[in-house]
Amino acid sequence: MTTPTHATTCETCAVSSGSRLERLGVKLGQVDFVVALAGNPNTGKSTVFNALTGLRQHTGNWPGKTIARAEGGFSYNSKKFKLVDLPGTYSLLSATEDEEVARNFILFGRPDVTVVVVDATRLERNLNLALQVLQITDKAIVCVNLIDEARAHGVTVDGRGLSRDLGVPVVLAAARQGEGIEQLLREIDDMANGRSTCRPHRLPVDIPTVRESVDELVKCLAEAYPNMPHREWVALRLLEGDSRIVQAVASGEIGSLQQDHVATGTISACGN
Amino acid sequence: MTPKQIVERASELRWKLPQDYHDRWVESIYAESARIASRNVDQQGKTHRLAWERRLDWLLTNRWTGMPIMVLMLALVLWLTIEGANLPSGWLATILLDIGHPFLKQLADYAHLPWWLSGVLVDGLYLTMAWVISVMLPPMAIFFPLFTILEDFGYLPRVAFNLDHLFQRVGAHGKQALTMSMGWGCNAAGIVATRVIDSPRERLIAIITNNFALCNGRWPTQILLATVFLGALAPPALTGLVAASAVLGVALLGVFLTFFSSWMLSRTVLKGETSTFTLELPPFRPPNFLRTLYTSLVDRTLIVLWRAIVFAAPAGVVLWSLSNIQIGGISLAQWMISILDGPGWLIGLNGVILVAYIVAIPANEIVIPTILMLTVMTTGVTGIGEQGAGVMFTARGDSELAMLLQAGGWTTLTAICLMLFSLCHNPCSTTIYTIWKETKSLQWTLVSTFMPIGFGIVICGAVALVWRIVGG
Amino acid sequence: MNEQTLIQHALKLLTECEYEGQDATPAALAAKLAISPQQVDRLLGELRKAELLDADGLSLTASGREYALHVLQAHRLYETYLARKTGLPESAWHALADEREHTLSRDEVKKLAEDLGHPRFDPHGDPIPTAAGEMPPRRGQPLVVYPAGWTGRVVHIEDEPSRLYARIAQAGITTDTVLRVEKNDDSGVRIRLEGLTVAFPGEVAAQITAVELEAGEVFDESVERLSSLRRGEKAEIVGMSSLCRGLERNRLLDLGVVPGTVTAVELINPSGSPVGYRIRGACIALRKEQADHIRIRKVRQ
């Protein structure tokens, strides 16, 4: 397991690549990588989005909610990134419209990197979503935002330990002040370019009868789709009768979702 | 195993699972989250929340201070919007209407455009667009940033918390208080904002009833009529007060109708829709003033411009054409007016007003200029608005306006009924389009469109009937 | 009621009697279907002619049972659908399902079962027959037979007549409710559950079927409802009532209303509802009806 953990803020780094962060408008022609931004509501996800793109959201953000998916772009180390802001959700299990948009984008859109924004002051609640995201993607970075607010509340978060437990890079940030954004950019760049790999923490299913059923389905799925990622999660969704997943399994779509980078052209085909 | 067999096998296996396994799965994810969080978070001191946050929360939701603060905030936002918009609205009107319009007219003359082309383009299309922009843009650009700031700060969820019990009684969601207030700025925006309501039934109720929130395009109509007709009935010292209470009365009637129709809907057509309630009260956070202002300004400008071009401009063309295309020596507009005069009389209005409302479906803010233009056309009053048929204008003073409308046969009843009708009629086409986009349902779009106008016909008809019986 | 509907109703009733091990009589049928004895006779004649009923007596033939199970499946699935996917009140479910059971085709029933994730029990705890016509055996006995001091779990609540059902629903008793019989005599049954004491006349208590607690399970006197939590008290969430279903249940679970979560009152609306509870680090406002469905155990400070 090679998990890069630069979990402390890095203002003293020799190379400040702030200059390399070329701020782009939202009209992106050819992009090299696609980055998805997921998170609970009220975690300052939009602030992170703005800090990364340096621009207001493409779609007007009416009070309270990001409309469907806002998109923006930035350039880093001469590579162009497209950033997609997913609707804020508490979970990916309820199959409400928002959750489906977010889940389908991560699962079927295969973004190069998924950044999960979590609130440092309410880590326990927010990790619930992060763990669910880690079930359906291998390329994730957890951005612990509002670290300044946490400090004001007397809360300290151990980024290194969190990264070890989650199996993905963790960045502590205060997006409003721009703290940690540089490091987040570097992590995104490393992951998108394949310079870092991670082994996301996958929660085992340890409910007695469910365990056996999941195992059986995983075996069937492995035979039918040898390259399919996240078999255990798919098996669970099949057991729940999640119609979108049932359909993806029946049509064979699920088998084509391999680990490797899929051209960004597929992204417009999913979500809403 | 084929994919189909796997799916079938999954359905069979489902029978063996414990009934509460979804619950247990969520529980185990939370348990794991808690485990990881407790390992990596160090909490110093005992309080999770700072003392000032607690005190503020108490202040904003408590029985004695919660309500007054809410009313004060709302009044402040509306006052800032109306007062703050006056100046930039004036500038825009000067630039776009007083200078821009004659200039383009001259330009058309130099280019030797045929009269009808210059009429359609400059008098119809351009003038309507310019009108919509100058009336709509400033209040939108002030109202929405203020709302965004309140939202960012975390105040709006507290309002929903305070008012939820009222909305619950009529089968709606507390957050409808927010979408309703946003409707006071713009109904289309209010309808987009219903996305914050995550329960399908309550969201539909909020969408369908949003039109009863008097929008920005309708406030000026109310204020104008209240001042010219109702204020004038009172002694001069009380003119302002009477007018203001009349407008407030109509706005409150709108709130009452919102509750009434929500109650009606939740007990009839929407009885079977899914209903849930969730409301998170987020921690207070200082809003980012500059970014909010900038974002809102740019966004709102874009939306208003888009609306002016897509919806209002064609309306301008239609209006000009109706006034200028003649059949048997009488313009189409006049034909329509004479046909609609009868039905209009029944609900205390007249043909001119109904034609104006049909033409103004795309943009409510052109109702008054259209009425004035059509009135001049039908009455033949001279001295004002002599720029030609199909050219909208506004009166230079209240007395001039009163004179003109009285010449058109207006009475106090007409003004009262128009105020009521302005509250209860179909939403503007931007709003209808937004409802369609948000609900993706023809049925609900039609209900939202025709329910208010049904209310309007009944209310205006009843008022007119009673007025005529009582007044002889 | 037209002929077709009447036949389906009669078959359904006969199946239910068979399942519950009761003897069906023409008189009982007449009462349940609200028709005269003569009409019952004619109806039974029709059923026999169509070979849905044995030539003598009131037992169903194989094809009669198969047909009846389809209607039963449609009825119970439709009730489940109404409970999970719509906001209609419980009192409306039965009547609506009684109408729809006759119009749903086999394919539609199959689709409904799939959409609902093949539920096994309807919201009243009645088993839903599978497409193959299987049903798990009936368990438990009516509450009236249990003596004072007995503790058990509710497995079924009869939804007819609605007058009696309404009283049970009002008390918030659902399938899965764990309760203790406090008193059982001529005047009725008094039970204790979730920090409440409820008294029912015998005819109401007879509608509730309950079974013994499983090994290791105990009736926990300290379990109460979240709505009873006062400011300054702390509690641990024990679970959610099965009255809270579908989207609503999933939403609450996602917000952290899961067993083990420690909660406290943070903000109270002056009217008493909603109340803001601290749940896993966030302040979540819940209405009184929602808090009624959440079971807690108070934690001593």
Tab-separated table of N, CA, C and O in Angstrom, chain C residues 158-223:
chain	number	residue	atom	x	y	z
C	158	GLU	N	-54.768	-7.001	12.672
C	158	GLU	CA	-55.874	-7.127	11.717
C	158	GLU	C	-56.398	-5.730	11.376
C	158	GLU	O	-56.653	-4.937	12.265
C	159	ASP	N	-56.505	-5.448	10.070
C	159	ASP	CA	-56.901	-4.090	9.694
C	159	ASP	C	-58.398	-3.937	9.455
C	159	ASP	O	-58.859	-2.893	9.040
C	160	GLU	N	-59.147	-4.995	9.703
C	160	GLU	CA	-60.600	-4.903	9.560
C	160	GLU	C	-61.274	-5.366	10.833
C	160	GLU	O	-60.849	-6.363	11.421
C	161	PRO	N	-62.300	-4.750	11.335
C	161	PRO	CA	-62.885	-3.500	10.859
C	161	PRO	C	-62.008	-2.292	11.196
C	161	PRO	O	-61.288	-2.295	12.193
C	162	SER	N	-62.123	-1.258	10.361
C	162	SER	CA	-61.217	-0.120	10.493
C	162	SER	C	-61.426	0.641	11.799
C	162	SER	O	-60.520	1.265	12.321
C	163	ARG	N	-62.663	0.539	12.352
C	163	ARG	CA	-62.975	1.222	13.621
C	163	ARG	C	-62.049	0.734	14.742
C	163	ARG	O	-61.521	1.509	15.528
C	164	LEU	N	-61.816	-0.585	14.778
C	164	LEU	CA	-60.937	-1.132	15.817
C	164	LEU	C	-59.470	-0.868	15.475
C	164	LEU	O	-58.649	-0.556	16.329
C	165	TYR	N	-59.181	-0.991	14.176
C	165	TYR	CA	-57.784	-0.809	13.749
C	165	TYR	C	-57.297	0.595	14.078
C	165	TYR	O	-56.155	0.780	14.495
C	166	ALA	N	-58.182	1.583	13.895
C	166	ALA	CA	-57.801	2.976	14.123
C	166	ALA	C	-57.270	3.177	15.548
C	166	ALA	O	-56.304	3.904	15.769
C	167	ARG	N	-57.877	2.483	16.515
C	167	ARG	CA	-57.437	2.660	17.904
C	167	ARG	C	-56.030	2.115	18.122
C	167	ARG	O	-55.249	2.674	18.887
C	168	ILE	N	-55.755	1.008	17.447
C	168	ILE	CA	-54.420	0.402	17.597
C	168	ILE	C	-53.374	1.298	16.936
C	168	ILE	O	-52.314	1.568	17.495
C	169	ALA	N	-53.716	1.781	15.727
C	169	ALA	CA	-52.774	2.633	15.014
C	169	ALA	C	-52.509	3.912	15.787
C	169	ALA	O	-51.390	4.401	15.849
C	170	GLN	N	-53.550	4.431	16.410
C	170	GLN	CA	-53.423	5.676	17.153
C	170	GLN	C	-52.432	5.545	18.309
C	170	GLN	O	-51.705	6.483	18.631
C	171	ALA	N	-52.411	4.374	18.919
C	171	ALA	CA	-51.495	4.143	20.038
C	171	ALA	C	-50.065	3.899	19.548
C	171	ALA	O	-49.148	3.750	20.346
C	172	GLY	N	-49.880	3.878	18.214
C	172	GLY	CA	-48.542	3.694	17.666
C	172	GLY	C	-48.052	2.259	17.766
C	172	GLY	O	-46.848	2.016	17.749
C	173	ILE	N	-48.976	1.311	17.874
C	173	ILE	CA	-48.565	-0.094	17.933
C	173	ILE	C	-48.448	-0.635	16.519
C	173	ILE	O	-49.339	-0.439	15.693
C	174	THR	N	-47.326	-1.254	16.214
C	174	THR	CA	-47.120	-1.790	14.877
C	174	THR	C	-46.564	-3.197	15.003
C	174	THR	O	-46.250	-3.643	16.108
C	175	THR	N	-46.440	-3.878	13.880
C	175	THR	CA	-45.771	-5.169	13.929
C	175	THR	C	-44.342	-4.881	14.380
C	175	THR	O	-43.766	-3.865	14.014
C	176	ASP	N	-43.785	-5.775	15.180
C	176	ASP	CA	-42.442	-5.605	15.751
C	176	ASP	C	-42.432	-4.873	17.082
C	176	ASP	O	-41.403	-4.810	17.729
C	177	THR	N	-43.579	-4.302	17.483
C	177	THR	CA	-43.609	-3.650	18.785
C	177	THR	C	-43.415	-4.706	19.884
C	177	THR	O	-44.055	-5.751	19.855
C	178	VAL	N	-42.529	-4.410	20.834
C	178	VAL	CA	-42.328	-5.305	21.972
C	178	VAL	C	-43.143	-4.751	23.128
C	178	VAL	O	-43.072	-3.556	23.413
C	179	LEU	N	-43.938	-5.607	23.778
C	179	LEU	CA	-44.818	-5.091	24.825
C	179	LEU	C	-44.947	-6.075	25.981
C	179	LEU	O	-44.530	-7.231	25.898
C	180	ARG	N	-45.548	-5.573	27.069
C	180	ARG	CA	-45.822	-6.444	28.208
C	180	ARG	C	-47.297	-6.287	28.586
C	180	ARG	O	-47.826	-5.183	28.575
C	181	VAL	N	-47.945	-7.414	28.852
C	181	VAL	CA	-49.345	-7.358	29.277
C	181	VAL	C	-49.347	-7.044	30.764
C	181	VAL	O	-48.728	-7.749	31.558
C	182	GLU	N	-50.007	-5.955	31.143
C	182	GLU	CA	-50.029	-5.538	32.537
C	182	GLU	C	-51.212	-6.160	33.270
C	182	GLU	O	-51.114	-6.522	34.426
C	183	LYS	N	-52.324	-6.229	32.530
C	183	LYS	CA	-53.565	-6.688	33.159
C	183	LYS	C	-54.415	-7.280	32.059
C	183	LYS	O	-54.427	-6.779	30.941
C	184	ASN	N	-55.104	-8.376	32.340
C	184	ASN	CA	-55.980	-8.957	31.333
C	184	ASN	C	-57.188	-9.548	32.042
C	184	ASN	O	-57.097	-10.584	32.680
C	185	ASP	N	-58.310	-8.849	31.976
C	185	ASP	CA	-59.519	-9.378	32.602
C	185	ASP	C	-60.741	-9.022	31.754
C	185	ASP	O	-60.599	-8.635	30.593
C	186	ASP	N	-61.909	-9.130	32.332
C	186	ASP	CA	-63.142	-8.899	31.574
C	186	ASP	C	-63.225	-7.496	30.992
C	186	ASP	O	-63.815	-7.271	29.941
C	187	SER	N	-62.633	-6.543	31.742
C	187	SER	CA	-62.763	-5.159	31.282
C	187	SER	C	-61.847	-4.872	30.085
C	187	SER	O	-61.982	-3.837	29.439
C	188	GLY	N	-60.920	-5.761	29.818
C	188	GLY	CA	-60.031	-5.542	28.672
C	188	GLY	C	-58.589	-5.857	28.995
C	188	GLY	O	-58.282	-6.492	29.997
C	189	VAL	N	-57.717	-5.376	28.136
C	189	VAL	CA	-56.287	-5.673	28.277
C	189	VAL	C	-55.539	-4.369	28.442
C	189	VAL	O	-55.798	-3.405	27.717
C	190	ARG	N	-54.637	-4.324	29.434
C	190	ARG	CA	-53.794	-3.149	29.585
C	190	ARG	C	-52.371	-3.563	29.261
C	190	ARG	O	-51.859	-4.534	29.800
C	191	ILE	N	-51.736	-2.821	28.346
C	191	ILE	CA	-50.373	-3.185	27.973
C	191	ILE	C	-49.424	-2.020	28.190
C	191	ILE	O	-49.830	-0.864	28.278
C	192	ARG	N	-48.146	-2.371	28.261
C	192	ARG	CA	-47.100	-1.383	28.510
C	192	ARG	C	-46.115	-1.474	27.345
C	192	ARG	O	-45.683	-2.574	26.962
C	193	LEU	N	-45.829	-0.338	26.716
C	193	LEU	CA	-44.839	-0.342	25.647
C	193	LEU	C	-44.219	1.035	25.505
C	193	LEU	O	-44.893	2.047	25.713
C	194	GLU	N	-42.967	1.072	25.225
C	194	GLU	CA	-42.257	2.314	24.927
C	194	GLU	C	-42.601	3.442	25.895
C	194	GLU	O	-42.881	4.576	25.487
C	195	GLY	N	-42.590	3.117	27.152
C	195	GLY	CA	-42.818	4.140	28.155
C	195	GLY	C	-44.266	4.574	28.288
C	195	GLY	O	-44.564	5.543	28.967
C	196	LEU	N	-45.171	3.882	27.609
C	196	LEU	CA	-46.590	4.239	27.664
C	196	LEU	C	-47.395	3.080	28.219
C	196	LEU	O	-47.002	1.931	28.102
C	197	THR	N	-48.548	3.396	28.805
C	197	THR	CA	-49.489	2.357	29.194
C	197	THR	C	-50.771	2.578	28.393
C	197	THR	O	-51.272	3.696	28.340
C	198	VAL	N	-51.226	1.533	27.720
C	198	VAL	CA	-52.417	1.656	26.883
C	198	VAL	C	-53.421	0.594	27.304
C	198	VAL	O	-53.052	-0.555	27.548
C	199	ALA	N	-54.696	0.995	27.417
C	199	ALA	CA	-55.735	0.026	27.752
C	199	ALA	C	-56.662	-0.145	26.565
C	199	ALA	O	-57.061	0.838	25.932
C	200	PHE	N	-56.974	-1.408	26.226
C	200	PHE	CA	-57.866	-1.709	25.110
C	200	PHE	C	-59.001	-2.587	25.596
C	200	PHE	O	-58.779	-3.483	26.410
C	201	PRO	N	-60.217	-2.384	25.076
C	201	PRO	CA	-61.249	-3.380	25.336
C	201	PRO	C	-60.883	-4.694	24.647
C	201	PRO	O	-60.065	-4.689	23.703
C	202	GLY	N	-61.461	-5.773	25.100
C	202	GLY	CA	-61.119	-7.093	24.572
C	202	GLY	C	-61.196	-7.189	23.060
C	202	GLY	O	-60.332	-7.770	22.423
C	203	GLU	N	-62.250	-6.569	22.464
C	203	GLU	CA	-62.430	-6.719	21.021
C	203	GLU	C	-61.273	-6.072	20.252
C	203	GLU	O	-60.923	-6.517	19.166
C	204	VAL	N	-60.679	-5.023	20.797
C	204	VAL	CA	-59.536	-4.400	20.130
C	204	VAL	C	-58.297	-5.273	20.299
C	204	VAL	O	-57.562	-5.540	19.342
C	205	ALA	N	-58.086	-5.734	21.545
C	205	ALA	CA	-56.894	-6.536	21.823
C	205	ALA	C	-56.899	-7.822	20.993
C	205	ALA	O	-55.846	-8.359	20.642
C	206	ALA	N	-58.119	-8.313	20.653
C	206	ALA	CA	-58.202	-9.547	19.866
C	206	ALA	C	-57.661	-9.358	18.453
C	206	ALA	O	-57.346	-10.318	17.761
C	207	GLN	N	-57.565	-8.118	18.010
C	207	GLN	CA	-57.071	-7.838	16.654
C	207	GLN	C	-55.551	-7.946	16.562
C	207	GLN	O	-54.987	-7.941	15.487
C	208	ILE	N	-54.896	-7.929	17.733
C	208	ILE	CA	-53.428	-7.928	17.758
C	208	ILE	C	-52.914	-9.347	17.994
C	208	ILE	O	-53.308	-9.995	18.965
C	209	THR	N	-52.042	-9.812	17.112
C	209	THR	CA	-51.451	-11.129	17.293
C	209	THR	C	-50.004	-10.948	17.735
C	209	THR	O	-49.284	-10.121	17.163
C	210	ALA	N	-49.602	-11.720	18.753
C	210	ALA	CA	-48.239	-11.567	19.260
C	210	ALA	C	-47.602	-12.923	19.507
C	210	ALA	O	-48.302	-13.927	19.663
C	211	VAL	N	-46.278	-12.945	19.493
C	211	VAL	CA	-45.550	-14.182	19.789
C	211	VAL	C	-44.609	-13.954	20.971
C	211	VAL	O	-44.312	-12.817	21.336
C	212	GLU	N	-44.140	-15.043	21.532
C	212	GLU	CA	-43.143	-14.988	22.608
C	212	GLU	C	-41.879	-14.308	22.092
C	212	GLU	O	-41.552	-14.424	20.903
C	213	LEU	N	-41.163	-13.637	22.964
C	213	LEU	CA	-39.878	-13.064	22.567
C	213	LEU	C	-38.898	-14.188	22.274
C	213	LEU	O	-38.985	-15.269	22.842
C	214	GLU	N	-37.985	-13.902	21.356
C	214	GLU	CA	-36.980	-14.923	21.048
C	214	GLU	C	-35.983	-15.019	22.191
C	214	GLU	O	-35.883	-14.119	23.020
C	215	ALA	N	-35.245	-16.099	22.179
C	215	ALA	CA	-34.259	-16.317	23.242
C	215	ALA	C	-33.280	-15.142	23.274
C	215	ALA	O	-32.800	-14.697	22.236
C	216	GLY	N	-33.018	-14.641	24.466
C	216	GLY	CA	-32.054	-13.552	24.579
C	216	GLY	C	-32.709	-12.187	24.511
C	216	GLY	O	-32.116	-11.184	24.893
C	217	GLU	N	-33.947	-12.133	24.015
C	217	GLU	CA	-34.658	-10.862	23.929
C	217	GLU	C	-35.380	-10.634	25.251
C	217	GLU	O	-35.950	-11.548	25.816
C	218	VAL	N	-35.395	-9.398	25.710
C	218	VAL	CA	-36.163	-9.099	26.911
C	218	VAL	C	-36.997	-7.859	26.672
C	218	VAL	O	-36.673	-7.037	25.811
C	219	PHE	N	-38.088	-7.746	27.425
C	219	PHE	CA	-38.878	-6.526	27.373
C	219	PHE	C	-38.136	-5.480	28.176
C	219	PHE	O	-37.828	-5.687	29.348
C	220	ASP	N	-37.800	-4.396	27.527
C	220	ASP	CA	-36.977	-3.397	28.197
C	220	ASP	C	-37.852	-2.239	28.663
C	220	ASP	O	-38.328	-1.438	27.860
C	221	GLU	N	-38.049	-2.169	29.950
C	221	GLU	CA	-38.915	-1.143	30.542
C	221	GLU	C	-38.404	0.266	30.253
C	221	GLU	O	-39.165	1.219	30.170
C	222	SER	N	-37.096	0.384	30.034
C	222	SER	CA	-36.531	1.722	29.887
C	222	SER	C	-36.649	2.286	28.468
C	222	SER	O	-36.265	3.406	28.221
C	223	VAL	N	-37.182	1.491	27.544
C	223	VAL	CA	-37.318	2.008	26.179
C	223	VAL	C	-38.489	2.981	26.103
C	223	VAL	O	-39.590	2.666	26.535
